[in-house]
XYZ file of C-alpha atoms in Angstrom:
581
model
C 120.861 43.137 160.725
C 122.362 46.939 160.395
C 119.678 48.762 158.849
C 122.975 49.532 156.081
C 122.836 46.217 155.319
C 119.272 45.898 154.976
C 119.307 48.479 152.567
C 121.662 46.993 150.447
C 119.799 43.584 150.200
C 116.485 45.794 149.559
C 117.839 47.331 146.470
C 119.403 43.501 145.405
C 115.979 42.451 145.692
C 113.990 45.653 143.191
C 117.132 44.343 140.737
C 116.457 40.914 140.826
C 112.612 40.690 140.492
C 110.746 41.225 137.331
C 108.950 44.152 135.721
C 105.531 43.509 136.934
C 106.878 43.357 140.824
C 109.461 45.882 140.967
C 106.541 48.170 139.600
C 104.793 47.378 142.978
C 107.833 47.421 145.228
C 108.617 50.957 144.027
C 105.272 52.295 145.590
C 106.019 50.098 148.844
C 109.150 51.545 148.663
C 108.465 55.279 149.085
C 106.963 54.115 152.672
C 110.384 55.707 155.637
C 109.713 52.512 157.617
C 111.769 50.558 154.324
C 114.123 53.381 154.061
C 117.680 52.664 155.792
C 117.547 56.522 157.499
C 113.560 56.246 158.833
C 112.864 54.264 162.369
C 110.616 51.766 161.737
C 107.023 52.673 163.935
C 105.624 49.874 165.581
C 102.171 48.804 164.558
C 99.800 47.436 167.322
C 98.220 44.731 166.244
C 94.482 44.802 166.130
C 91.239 42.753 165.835
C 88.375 43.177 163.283
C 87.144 46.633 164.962
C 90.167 48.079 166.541
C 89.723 51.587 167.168
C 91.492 53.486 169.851
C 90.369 56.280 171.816
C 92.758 58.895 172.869
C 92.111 60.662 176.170
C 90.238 64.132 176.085
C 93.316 65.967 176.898
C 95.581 64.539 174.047
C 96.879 66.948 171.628
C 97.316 65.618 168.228
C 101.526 65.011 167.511
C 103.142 65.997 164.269
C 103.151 62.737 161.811
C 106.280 61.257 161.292
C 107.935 63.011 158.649
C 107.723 60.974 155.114
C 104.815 58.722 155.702
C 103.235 57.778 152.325
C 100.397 59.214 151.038
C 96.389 56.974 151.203
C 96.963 57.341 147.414
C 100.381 55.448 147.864
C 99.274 53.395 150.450
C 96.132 52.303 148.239
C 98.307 51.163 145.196
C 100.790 49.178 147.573
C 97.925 47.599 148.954
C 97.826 48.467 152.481
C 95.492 47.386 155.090
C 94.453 49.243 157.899
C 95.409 48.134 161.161
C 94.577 50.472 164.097
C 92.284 53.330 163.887
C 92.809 55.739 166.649
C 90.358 58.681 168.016
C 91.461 62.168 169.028
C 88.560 64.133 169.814
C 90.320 67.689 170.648
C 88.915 70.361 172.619
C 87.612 73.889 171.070
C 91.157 75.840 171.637
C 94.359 74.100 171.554
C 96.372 75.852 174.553
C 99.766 74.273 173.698
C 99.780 77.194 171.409
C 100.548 80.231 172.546
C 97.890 82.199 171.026
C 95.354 79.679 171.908
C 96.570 80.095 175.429
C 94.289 82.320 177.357
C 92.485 82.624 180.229
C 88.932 82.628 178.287
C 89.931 79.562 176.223
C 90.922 77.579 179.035
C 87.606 78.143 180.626
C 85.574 77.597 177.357
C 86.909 74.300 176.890
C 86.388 73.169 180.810
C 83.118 74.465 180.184
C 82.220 72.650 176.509
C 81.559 69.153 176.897
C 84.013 67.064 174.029
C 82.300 65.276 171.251
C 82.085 61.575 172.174
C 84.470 59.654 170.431
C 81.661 57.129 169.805
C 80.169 59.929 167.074
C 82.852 60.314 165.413
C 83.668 56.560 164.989
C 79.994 55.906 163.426
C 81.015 58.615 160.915
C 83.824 56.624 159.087
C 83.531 54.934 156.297
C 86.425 52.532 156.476
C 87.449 49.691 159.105
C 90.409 47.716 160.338
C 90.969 45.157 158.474
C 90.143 46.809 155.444
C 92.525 47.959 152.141
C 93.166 51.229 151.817
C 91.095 53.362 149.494
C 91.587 57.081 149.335
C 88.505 57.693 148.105
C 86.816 56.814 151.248
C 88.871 58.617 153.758
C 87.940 61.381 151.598
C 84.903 60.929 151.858
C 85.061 60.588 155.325
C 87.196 63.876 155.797
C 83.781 65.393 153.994
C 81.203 63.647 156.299
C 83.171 65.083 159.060
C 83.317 68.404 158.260
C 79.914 68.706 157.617
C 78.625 68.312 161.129
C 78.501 71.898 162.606
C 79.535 70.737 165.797
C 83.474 69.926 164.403
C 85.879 72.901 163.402
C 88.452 70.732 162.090
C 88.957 67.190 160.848
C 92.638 65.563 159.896
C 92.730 62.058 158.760
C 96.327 60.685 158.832
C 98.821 57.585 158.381
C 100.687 57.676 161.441
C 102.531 54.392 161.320
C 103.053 51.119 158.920
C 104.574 48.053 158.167
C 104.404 44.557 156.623
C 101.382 46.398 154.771
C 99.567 47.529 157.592
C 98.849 51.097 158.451
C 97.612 52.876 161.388
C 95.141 55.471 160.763
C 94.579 58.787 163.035
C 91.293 60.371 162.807
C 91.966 64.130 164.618
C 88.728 66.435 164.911
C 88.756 69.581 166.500
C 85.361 70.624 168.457
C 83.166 73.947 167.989
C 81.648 75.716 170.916
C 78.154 74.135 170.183
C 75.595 75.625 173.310
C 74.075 79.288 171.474
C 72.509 81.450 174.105
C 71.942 84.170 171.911
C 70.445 87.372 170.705
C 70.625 88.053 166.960
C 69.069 91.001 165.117
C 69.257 91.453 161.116
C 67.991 93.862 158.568
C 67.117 93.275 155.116
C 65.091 95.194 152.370
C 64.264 98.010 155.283
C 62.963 95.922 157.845
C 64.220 94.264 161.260
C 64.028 90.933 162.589
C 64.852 89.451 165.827
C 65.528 86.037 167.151
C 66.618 84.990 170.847
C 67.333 81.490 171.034
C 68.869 78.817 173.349
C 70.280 75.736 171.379
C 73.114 73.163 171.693
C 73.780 71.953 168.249
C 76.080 68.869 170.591
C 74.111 68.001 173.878
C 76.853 66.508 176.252
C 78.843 65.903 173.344
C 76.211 63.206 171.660
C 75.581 64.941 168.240
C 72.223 65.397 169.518
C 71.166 69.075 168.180
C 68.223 70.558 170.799
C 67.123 73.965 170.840
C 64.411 77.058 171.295
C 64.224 80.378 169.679
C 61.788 83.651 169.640
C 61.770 85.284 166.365
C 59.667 88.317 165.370
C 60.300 89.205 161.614
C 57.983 91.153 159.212
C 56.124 88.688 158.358
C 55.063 86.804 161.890
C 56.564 86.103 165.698
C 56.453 83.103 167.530
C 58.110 80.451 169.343
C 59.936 77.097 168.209
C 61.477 74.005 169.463
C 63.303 71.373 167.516
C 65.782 68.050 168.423
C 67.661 66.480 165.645
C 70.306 63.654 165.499
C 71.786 62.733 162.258
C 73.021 59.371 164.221
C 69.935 58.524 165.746
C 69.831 54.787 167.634
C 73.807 54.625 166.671
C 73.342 54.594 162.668
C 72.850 56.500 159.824
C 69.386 57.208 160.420
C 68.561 61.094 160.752
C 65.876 62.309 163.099
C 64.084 65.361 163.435
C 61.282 67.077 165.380
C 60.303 70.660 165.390
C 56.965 72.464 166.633
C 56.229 76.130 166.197
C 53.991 78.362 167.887
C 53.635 81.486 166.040
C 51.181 84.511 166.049
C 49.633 83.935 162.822
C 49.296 80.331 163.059
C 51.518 76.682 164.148
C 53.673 74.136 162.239
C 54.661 70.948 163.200
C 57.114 68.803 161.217
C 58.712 64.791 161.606
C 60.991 63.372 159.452
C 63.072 59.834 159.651
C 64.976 59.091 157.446
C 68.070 57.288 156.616
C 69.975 58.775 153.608
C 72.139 57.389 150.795
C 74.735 58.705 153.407
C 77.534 58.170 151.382
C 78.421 57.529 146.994
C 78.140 53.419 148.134
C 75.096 53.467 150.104
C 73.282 50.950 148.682
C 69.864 51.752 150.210
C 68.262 54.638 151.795
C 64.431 54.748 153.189
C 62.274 57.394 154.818
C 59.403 59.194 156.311
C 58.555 62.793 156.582
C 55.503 64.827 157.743
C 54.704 68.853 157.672
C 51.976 70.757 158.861
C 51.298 74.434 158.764
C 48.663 77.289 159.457
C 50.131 80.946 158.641
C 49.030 84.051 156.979
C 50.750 84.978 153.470
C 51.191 88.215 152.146
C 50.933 90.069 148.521
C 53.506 92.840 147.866
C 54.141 95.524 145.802
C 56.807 98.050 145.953
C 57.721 96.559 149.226
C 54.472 97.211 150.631
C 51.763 95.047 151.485
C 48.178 94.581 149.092
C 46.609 91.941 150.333
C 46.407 88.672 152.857
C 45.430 85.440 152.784
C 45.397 82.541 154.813
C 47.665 79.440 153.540
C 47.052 75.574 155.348
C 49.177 73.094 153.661
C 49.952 69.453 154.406
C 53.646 67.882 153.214
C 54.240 63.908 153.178
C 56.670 61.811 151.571
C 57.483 57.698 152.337
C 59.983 56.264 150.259
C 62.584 53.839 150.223
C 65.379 53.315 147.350
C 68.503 50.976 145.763
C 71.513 51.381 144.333
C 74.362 49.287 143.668
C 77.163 51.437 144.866
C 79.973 53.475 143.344
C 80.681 51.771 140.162
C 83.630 53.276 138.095
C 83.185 56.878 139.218
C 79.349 56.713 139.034
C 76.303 56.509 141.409
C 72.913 55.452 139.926
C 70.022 55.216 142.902
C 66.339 54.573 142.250
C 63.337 55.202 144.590
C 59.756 54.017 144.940
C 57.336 56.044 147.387
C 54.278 57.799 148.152
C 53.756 61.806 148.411
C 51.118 64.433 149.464
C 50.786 68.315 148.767
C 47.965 69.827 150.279
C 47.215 73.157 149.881
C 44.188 75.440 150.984
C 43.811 78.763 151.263
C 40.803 81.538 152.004
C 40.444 85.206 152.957
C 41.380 86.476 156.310
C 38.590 87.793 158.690
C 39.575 91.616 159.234
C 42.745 91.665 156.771
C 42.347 93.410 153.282
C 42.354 90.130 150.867
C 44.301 90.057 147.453
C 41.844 90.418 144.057
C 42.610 86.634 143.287
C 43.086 83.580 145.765
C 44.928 80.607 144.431
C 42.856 77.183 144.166
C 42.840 74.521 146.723
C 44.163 71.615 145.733
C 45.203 68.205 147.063
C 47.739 65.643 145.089
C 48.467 62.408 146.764
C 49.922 59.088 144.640
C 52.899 56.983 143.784
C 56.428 58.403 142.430
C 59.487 56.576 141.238
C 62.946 59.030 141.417
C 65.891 58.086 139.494
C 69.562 60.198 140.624
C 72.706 59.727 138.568
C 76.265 61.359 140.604
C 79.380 61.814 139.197
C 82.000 61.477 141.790
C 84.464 64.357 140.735
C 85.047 66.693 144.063
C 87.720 69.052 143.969
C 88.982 70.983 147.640
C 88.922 74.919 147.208
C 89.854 77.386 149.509
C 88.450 81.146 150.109
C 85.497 81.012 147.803
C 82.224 80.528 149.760
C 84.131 80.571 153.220
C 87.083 82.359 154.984
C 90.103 79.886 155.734
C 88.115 76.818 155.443
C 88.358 74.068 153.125
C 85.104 73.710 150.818
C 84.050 70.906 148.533
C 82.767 71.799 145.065
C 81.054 68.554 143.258
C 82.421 69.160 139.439
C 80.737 65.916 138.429
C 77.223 65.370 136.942
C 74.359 65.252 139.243
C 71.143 64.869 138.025
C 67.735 63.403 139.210
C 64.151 62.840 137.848
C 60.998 62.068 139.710
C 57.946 61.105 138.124
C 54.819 61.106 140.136
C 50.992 60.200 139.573
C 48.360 61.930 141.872
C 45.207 59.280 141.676
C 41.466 60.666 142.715
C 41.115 57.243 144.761
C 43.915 58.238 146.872
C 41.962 61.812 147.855
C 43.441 63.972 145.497
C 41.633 66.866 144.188
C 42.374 65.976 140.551
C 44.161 63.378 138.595
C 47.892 64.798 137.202
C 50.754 63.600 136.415
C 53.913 65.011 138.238
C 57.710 66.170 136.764
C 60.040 67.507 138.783
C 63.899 67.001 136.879
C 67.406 68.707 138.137
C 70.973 68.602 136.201
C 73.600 70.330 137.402
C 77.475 69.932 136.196
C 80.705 72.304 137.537
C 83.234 73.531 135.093
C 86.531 75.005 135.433
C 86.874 77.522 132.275
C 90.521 78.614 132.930
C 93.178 78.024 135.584
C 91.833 77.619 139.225
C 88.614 78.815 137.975
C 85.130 76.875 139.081
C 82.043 77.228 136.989
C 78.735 75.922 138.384
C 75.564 75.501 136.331
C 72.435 74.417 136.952
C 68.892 73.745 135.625
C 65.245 72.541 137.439
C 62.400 72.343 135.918
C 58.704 71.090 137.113
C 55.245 70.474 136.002
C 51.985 69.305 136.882
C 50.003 67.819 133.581
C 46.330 67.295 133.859
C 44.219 65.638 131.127
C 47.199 66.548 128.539
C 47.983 69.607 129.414
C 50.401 71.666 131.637
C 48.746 73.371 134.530
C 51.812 74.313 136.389
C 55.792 74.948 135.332
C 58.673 76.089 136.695
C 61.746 76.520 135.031
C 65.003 77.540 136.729
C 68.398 77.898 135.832
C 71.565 79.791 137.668
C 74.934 79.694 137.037
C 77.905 80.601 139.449
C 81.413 81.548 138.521
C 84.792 82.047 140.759
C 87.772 83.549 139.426
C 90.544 83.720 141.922
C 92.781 86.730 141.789
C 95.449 85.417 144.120
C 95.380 84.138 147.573
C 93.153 86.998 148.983
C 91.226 88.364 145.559
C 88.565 86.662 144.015
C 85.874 87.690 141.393
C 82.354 85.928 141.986
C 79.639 86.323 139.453
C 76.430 84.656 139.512
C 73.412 84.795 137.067
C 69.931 83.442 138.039
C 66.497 83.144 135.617
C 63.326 81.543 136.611
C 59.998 81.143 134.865
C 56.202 80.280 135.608
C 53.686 78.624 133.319
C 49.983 79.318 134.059
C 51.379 80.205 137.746
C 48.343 80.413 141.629
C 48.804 83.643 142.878
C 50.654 82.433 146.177
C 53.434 81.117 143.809
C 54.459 84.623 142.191
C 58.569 85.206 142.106
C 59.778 88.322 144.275
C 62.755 90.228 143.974
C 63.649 92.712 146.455
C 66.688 93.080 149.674
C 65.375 90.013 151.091
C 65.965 88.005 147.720
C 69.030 89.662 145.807
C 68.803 93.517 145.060
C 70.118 94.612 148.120
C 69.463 98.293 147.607
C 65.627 97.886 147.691
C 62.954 97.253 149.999
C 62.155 93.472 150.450
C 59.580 91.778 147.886
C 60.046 95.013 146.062
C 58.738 93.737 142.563
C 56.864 89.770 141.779
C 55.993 88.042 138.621
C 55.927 84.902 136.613
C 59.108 85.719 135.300
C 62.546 86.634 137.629
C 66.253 87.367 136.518
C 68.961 88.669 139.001
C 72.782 88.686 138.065
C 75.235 90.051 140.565
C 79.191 90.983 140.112
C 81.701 90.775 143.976
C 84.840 91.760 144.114
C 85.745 89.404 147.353
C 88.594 90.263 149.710
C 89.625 87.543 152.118
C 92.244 89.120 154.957
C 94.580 87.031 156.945
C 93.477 88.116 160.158
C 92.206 85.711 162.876
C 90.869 88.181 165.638
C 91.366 87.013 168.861
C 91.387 83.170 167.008
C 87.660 83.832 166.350
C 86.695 85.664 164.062
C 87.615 85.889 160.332
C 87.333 89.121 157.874
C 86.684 89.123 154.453
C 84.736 92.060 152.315
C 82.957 92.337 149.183
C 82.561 94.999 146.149
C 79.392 94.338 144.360
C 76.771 94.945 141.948
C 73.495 93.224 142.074
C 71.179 93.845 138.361
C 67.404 92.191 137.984
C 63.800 92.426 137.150
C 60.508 90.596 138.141
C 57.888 90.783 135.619
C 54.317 89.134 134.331
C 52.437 89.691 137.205
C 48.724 88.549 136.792
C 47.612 89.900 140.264
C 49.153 93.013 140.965
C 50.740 95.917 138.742
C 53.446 96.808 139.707
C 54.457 100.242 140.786
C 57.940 100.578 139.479
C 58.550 97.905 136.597
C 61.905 97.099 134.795
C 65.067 96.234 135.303
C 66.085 97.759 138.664
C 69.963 98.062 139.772
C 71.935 98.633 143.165
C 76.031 98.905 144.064
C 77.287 98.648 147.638
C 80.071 97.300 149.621
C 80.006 94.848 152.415
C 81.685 93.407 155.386
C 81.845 89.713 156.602
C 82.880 88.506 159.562
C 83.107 84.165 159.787
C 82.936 83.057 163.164
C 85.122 80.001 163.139
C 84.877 78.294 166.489
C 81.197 78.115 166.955
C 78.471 75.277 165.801
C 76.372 78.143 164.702
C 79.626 80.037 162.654
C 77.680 81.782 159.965
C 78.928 84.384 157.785
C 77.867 87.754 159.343
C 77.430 90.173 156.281
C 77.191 93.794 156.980
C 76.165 95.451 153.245
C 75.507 99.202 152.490
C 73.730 99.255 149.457
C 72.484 102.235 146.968
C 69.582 101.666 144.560
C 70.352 102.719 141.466
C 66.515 103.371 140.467
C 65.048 105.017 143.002
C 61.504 106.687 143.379
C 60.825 110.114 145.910
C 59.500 107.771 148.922
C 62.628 104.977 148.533
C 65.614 105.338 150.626
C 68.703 106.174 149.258
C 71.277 103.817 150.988
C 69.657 100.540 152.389
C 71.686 98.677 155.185
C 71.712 95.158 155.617
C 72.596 92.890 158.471
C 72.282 89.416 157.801
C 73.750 85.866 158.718
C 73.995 83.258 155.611
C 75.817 80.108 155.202
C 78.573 81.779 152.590
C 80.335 84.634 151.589
């Protein structure tokens, strides 16, 4: 039959059926394989677990123009058919400007993420409906793992309600053979490190580093797989050699991986021996020496997604060990904290909204971020029992809510609150209460305003838990751990800048105007050499490394205290790698 004719017939048939179909038909019909002008794309037919895998080499084609949307393709009731693989290599040299001598050899060099990894990351199946939600989800899973720089999920053919899905990731260079320095709050750190975050394209994240920082230098080696044995389960191992003492930690653990996980269980393990440090003014008082234990075995329920909400309860066992005692040869602070040892049963209940929206240029630099808008909230009750070894009997609170608003248009508000406590024989030995709050206020594409206010407050606090506040936490114009207390409050004010250019496809630029305001005050161990509310203005430089596992944001800050004492620098610079803007 012409395809003419078939139109003709087609539109017969949306007159002829009743309201409740032709309601349906009109979402099938937005599909260019029922149009009269579209080519119908042939749909290989596929069993249970059909998933193709396209060859290394294959660069991802335009869709056809017109495809339907998942959202579409969800309320006509699709089905997916055949799920195809492209695992693409670091630079795309079909462009032009990814065509270069030093691409070329980077990717012969990088070995491609098995396809294999990426297909134990989806969420969705052949045979399956559609359900837009989930390739979402998917897309976000995806993105996460620092060894992808790009992830497209796409219809790329349908018909007779099936539809081919194309899963397109990009790779990052993942091997880091590298030498980093920093400088925050007037002192230097180093690190030299060897690490693939993607051994042989596995997923499998193995590395060394040297550091040397104010505080202590030493050695460290860690493997982790967030797919271990081919599922969800994550493992890790890390053991580090360092001049002031070792730590060894073990975790696995298999996560509520996704909003319908319906179980999760787990074990982790840390152990550490270092020296800790009192400061004031940015200068050491006193040293200590901290040993402290970490456990936790758990394993929780939940029933799922159900309409827009996640509820998940856990049962488990934890341990906090803590021990501490004065340092042969090193001048010790006037008061140690207590030893103490807590070991019982918990029970954690978490509540999720699923409401994600997709921002651009706020935390990163061309990227797409996720920003959970939804309630989360959790609550974990625990009971440390004498006949399971712990120094005391308490009863344990630790409780998180946190909610994003958007105030005005394209605006994100985040807000948050945790609070803890330990409560022995009726009354509260320990508290913490913290809340911060984070607001973005785009100014076009390439101006944003970012302000962020923090508070945090101790109740009947050890010494070694004492809140700093210095250019290592904050107030970048001071010296690090410049002021501590019981009590903490920082706000800061950035004028962001995010610039189109793509150096060499590498690097991205972005700067920042900014003001950072707070205090730390209430200390019971040490008083403090320059109290009050201490200020600082400065601008900054970042520089977002896109095509690397270990892509950062470089930030480059030249800061000015604006309360300064005789012996206190007058400009501070800071060079620093962090996660975000």
């Amino acid at each position: 039959m012409a395809r003419t004719g078939q139109g003709r017939w087609w539109r017969a048939l949306r007159m002829a059926v009743p309201a409740a179909a032709a309601a349906a038909s009109a979402a099938l019909a937005q599909a260019p394989a029922l149009q009269p002008e579209q080519p119908v794309q042939p749909v290989k037919r596929a069993p249970a677990r059909a998933i193709e895998r396209a060859p290394a080499s294959a660069r991802a084609a335009a869709p056809p123009a017109g495809l339907p949307s998942f959202q579409a393709l969800e309320a006509a009731g699709a089905r997916i058919g055949t799920i195809r693989v492209v695992a693409q290599d670091i630079f795309d040299t079909s462009d032009p400007q990814e065509d270069r001598l030093l691409f070329r050899w980077a990717n012969r060099l990088h070995v491609q993420t098995r396809t294999s990894v990426i297909e134990r990351a989806l969420l969705f199946k052949t045979g399956e409906p559609v359900q837009a939600r989930l390739i979402e989800e998917t897309e976000r899973l995806l993105r996460g793992s620092r060894y992808l720089f790009d992830v497209q999920l796409r219809p790329v053919a349908w018909r007779d309600g099936v539809v081919d899905i194309e899963v397109l990731t990009r790779d990052t260079w993942s091997l880091d053979p590298g030498l980093s320095v920093g400088r925050t709050g007037g002192s230097n750190s180093q690190a030299l490190a060897l690490r693939d975050y993607n051994l042989l394209g596995t997923g499998v994240s193995v590395g060394w580093q040297h550091t040397r920082n104010v505080d202590r230098s030493g050695n460290e080696i860690e493997i982790a797989n967030d797919r271990a044995f081919g599922t969800w389960t994550s493992l890790r191992l890390s053991h580090a050699s360092n001049s002031d003492g070792k730590r060894e930690a073990v975790s696995v653990v298999r996560p509520f991986y996704a909003l319908d996980a319906r179980w999760a269980a787990g074990v982790s393990a840390l152990q550490e021996d270092r020296i800790e440090a009192v400061y004031d003014a940015g200068n050491v008082v006193g040293q200590y020496r901290h040993r402290l234990q970490r456990g936790e075995l758990f394993g929780g329920w939940s029933d799922g997604l159900v309409n827009g909400w996640v509820r998940r309860t856990s049962l488990g066992l934890s341990l906090r060990d803590d021990a501490y005692k004065p340092e042969p040869g090193l001048a010790a602070p006037t008061k140690l904290s207590l030893d103490q040892r807590l070991a019982g049963p918990f029970i954690r209940y978490d509540v999720i909204e699923d409401r994600i929206e997709r921002q651009l240029n706020r935390n990163l630099i061309g990227r797409p971020e996720f920003f959970s808008l939804g309630l989360v909230a959790s609550v974990q009750l625990g009971w440390a029992a004498t006949d399971m070894g712990s120094s005391q009997q308490a009863l344990l609170l630790d409780t998180s809510i946190g909610r994003g608003f958007q105030p005005g248009p394209d605006q994100t508000l985040m807000a948050s609150v945790r609070a803890s406590a330990t409560i022995v024989d009726g009354r509260v030995q320990r508290q913490r209460l913290g809340a911060q709050a984070q607001w973005y206020v785009p100014q076009g594409p390439r101006w944003l305003f970012y302000g962020s206010a923090s508070m945090d407050a101790l109740g009947n606090p050890q010494p070694d838990e004492m809140l700093a506040l210095g250019g290592d936490s904050g107030l970048r114009g001071y010296p690090l751990r410049y002021q501590s207390g019981s009590r903490r409050a920082l706000f800061t004010a950035e004028e962001r800048f995010y610039t189109d250019l793509y150096i060499w496809r590498l690097f991205r630029l972005g700067g920042a105007a900014f003001v950072d305001s707070g205090r730390a005050w209430r200390n019971t161990t040490t008083v403090l050499s320059q109290p009050g509310w201490l200020s600082n203005a400065g601008l900054g430089l970042r520089i977002a490394s896109t095509r690397s596992a270990f892509s950062n944001v470089l930030h480059i800050d030249v800061a000015a205290p604006l309360n300064t004492t005789a012996d206190m620098k007058k400009v501070q610079l800071l060079v620093k790698s962090k996660t975000s803007f």
